Short mmCIF file of C-alpha atoms in Angstrom, two decimals:
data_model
loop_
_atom_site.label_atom_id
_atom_site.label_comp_id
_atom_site.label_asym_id
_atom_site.label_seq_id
_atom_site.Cartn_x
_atom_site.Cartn_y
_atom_site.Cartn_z
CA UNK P 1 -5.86 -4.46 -12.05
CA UNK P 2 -2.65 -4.85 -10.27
CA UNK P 3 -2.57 -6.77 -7.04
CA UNK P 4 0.04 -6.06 -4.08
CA UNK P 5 0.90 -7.86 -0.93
CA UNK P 6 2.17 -5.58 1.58
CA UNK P 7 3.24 -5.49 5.00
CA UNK P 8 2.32 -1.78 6.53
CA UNK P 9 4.25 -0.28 9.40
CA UNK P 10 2.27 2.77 10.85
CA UNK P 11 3.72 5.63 13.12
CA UNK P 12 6.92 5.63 10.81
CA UNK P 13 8.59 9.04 10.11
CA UNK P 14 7.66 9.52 6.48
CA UNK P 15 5.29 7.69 4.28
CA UNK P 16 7.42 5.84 1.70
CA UNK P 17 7.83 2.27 0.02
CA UNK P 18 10.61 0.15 1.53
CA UNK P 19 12.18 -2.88 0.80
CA UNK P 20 10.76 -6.07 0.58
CA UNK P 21 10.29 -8.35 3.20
CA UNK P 22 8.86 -12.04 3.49
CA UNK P 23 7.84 -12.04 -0.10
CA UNK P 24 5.63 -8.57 0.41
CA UNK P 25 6.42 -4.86 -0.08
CA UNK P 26 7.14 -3.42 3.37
CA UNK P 27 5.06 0.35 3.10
CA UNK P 28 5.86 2.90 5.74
CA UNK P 29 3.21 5.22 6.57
CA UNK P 30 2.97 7.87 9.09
CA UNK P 31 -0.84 8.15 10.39
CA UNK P 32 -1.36 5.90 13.69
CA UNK P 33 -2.80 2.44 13.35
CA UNK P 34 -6.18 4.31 15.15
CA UNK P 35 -9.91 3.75 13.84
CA UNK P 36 -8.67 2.93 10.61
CA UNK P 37 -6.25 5.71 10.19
CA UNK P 38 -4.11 4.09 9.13
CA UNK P 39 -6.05 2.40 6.15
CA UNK P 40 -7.21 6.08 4.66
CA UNK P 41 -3.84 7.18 5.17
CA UNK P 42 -2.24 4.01 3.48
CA UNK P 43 -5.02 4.49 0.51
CA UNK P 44 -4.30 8.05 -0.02
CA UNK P 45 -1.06 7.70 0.05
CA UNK P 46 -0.82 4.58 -2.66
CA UNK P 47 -3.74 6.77 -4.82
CA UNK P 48 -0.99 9.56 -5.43
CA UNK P 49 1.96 7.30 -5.72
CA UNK P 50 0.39 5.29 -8.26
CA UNK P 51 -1.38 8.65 -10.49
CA UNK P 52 -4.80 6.90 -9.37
CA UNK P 53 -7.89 8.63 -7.52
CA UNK P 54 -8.41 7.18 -3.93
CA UNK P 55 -11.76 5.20 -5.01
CA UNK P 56 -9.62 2.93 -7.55
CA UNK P 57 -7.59 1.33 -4.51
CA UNK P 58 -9.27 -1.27 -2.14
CA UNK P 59 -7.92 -3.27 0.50
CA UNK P 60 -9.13 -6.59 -0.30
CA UNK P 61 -7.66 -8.69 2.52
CA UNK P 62 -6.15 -7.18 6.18
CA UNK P 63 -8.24 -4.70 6.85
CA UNK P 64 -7.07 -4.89 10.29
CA UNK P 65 -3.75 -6.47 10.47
CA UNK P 66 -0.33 -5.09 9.06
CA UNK P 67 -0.15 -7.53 6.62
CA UNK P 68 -2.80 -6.64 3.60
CA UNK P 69 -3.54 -7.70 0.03
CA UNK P 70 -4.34 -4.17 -2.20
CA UNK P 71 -6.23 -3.25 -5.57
CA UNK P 72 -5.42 -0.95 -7.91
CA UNK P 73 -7.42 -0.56 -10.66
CA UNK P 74 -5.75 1.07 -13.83
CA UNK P 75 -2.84 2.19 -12.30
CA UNK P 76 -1.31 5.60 -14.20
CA UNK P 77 2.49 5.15 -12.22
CA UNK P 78 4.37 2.29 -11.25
CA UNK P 79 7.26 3.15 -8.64
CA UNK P 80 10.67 1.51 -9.31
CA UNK P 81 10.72 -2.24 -8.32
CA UNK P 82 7.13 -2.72 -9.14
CA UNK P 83 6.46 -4.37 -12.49
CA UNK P 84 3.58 -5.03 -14.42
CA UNK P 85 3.14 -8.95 -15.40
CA UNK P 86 0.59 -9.50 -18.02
#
């Protein structure tokens, strides 16, 4: 299970992963931070950029502030930066 702590900045102009930023990934998403929007768009977004289906990525803290700490269970892909500590 990998663990991330991110910092999520809706209403950006394409979804992508930034830098990092207070000791958390910054993630810019574009969906509005609107009756949880934001949150499918921010799990659907990590499900394809990690090679996982949506159902193996939870938000486990911040469900409704920017700053969140994410699941993902058997991720397939880890993007550049991210490393796997075992």
């Amino acid at each position: 299970m990998l663990h991330l702590f991110v910092r999520v900045q809706p209403k950006a102009s394409k979804d992508e992963l930034a830098d990092i930023q207070e000791d958390r990934i910054r993630i810019r998403i574009t969906a509005p931070p609107v009756d949880g929007k934001a949150n499918q768009h921010l799990l659907k977004f990590l499900a394809k950029t990690f090679g996982v289906a949506k159902s193996n990525v939870q938000i486990k803290a911040g469900e409704t502030g920017r700053n969140k700490h994410l699941c993902i269970n058997a991720p397939v892909n880890l993007p550049v930066g991210i490393i796997r500590n075992e």
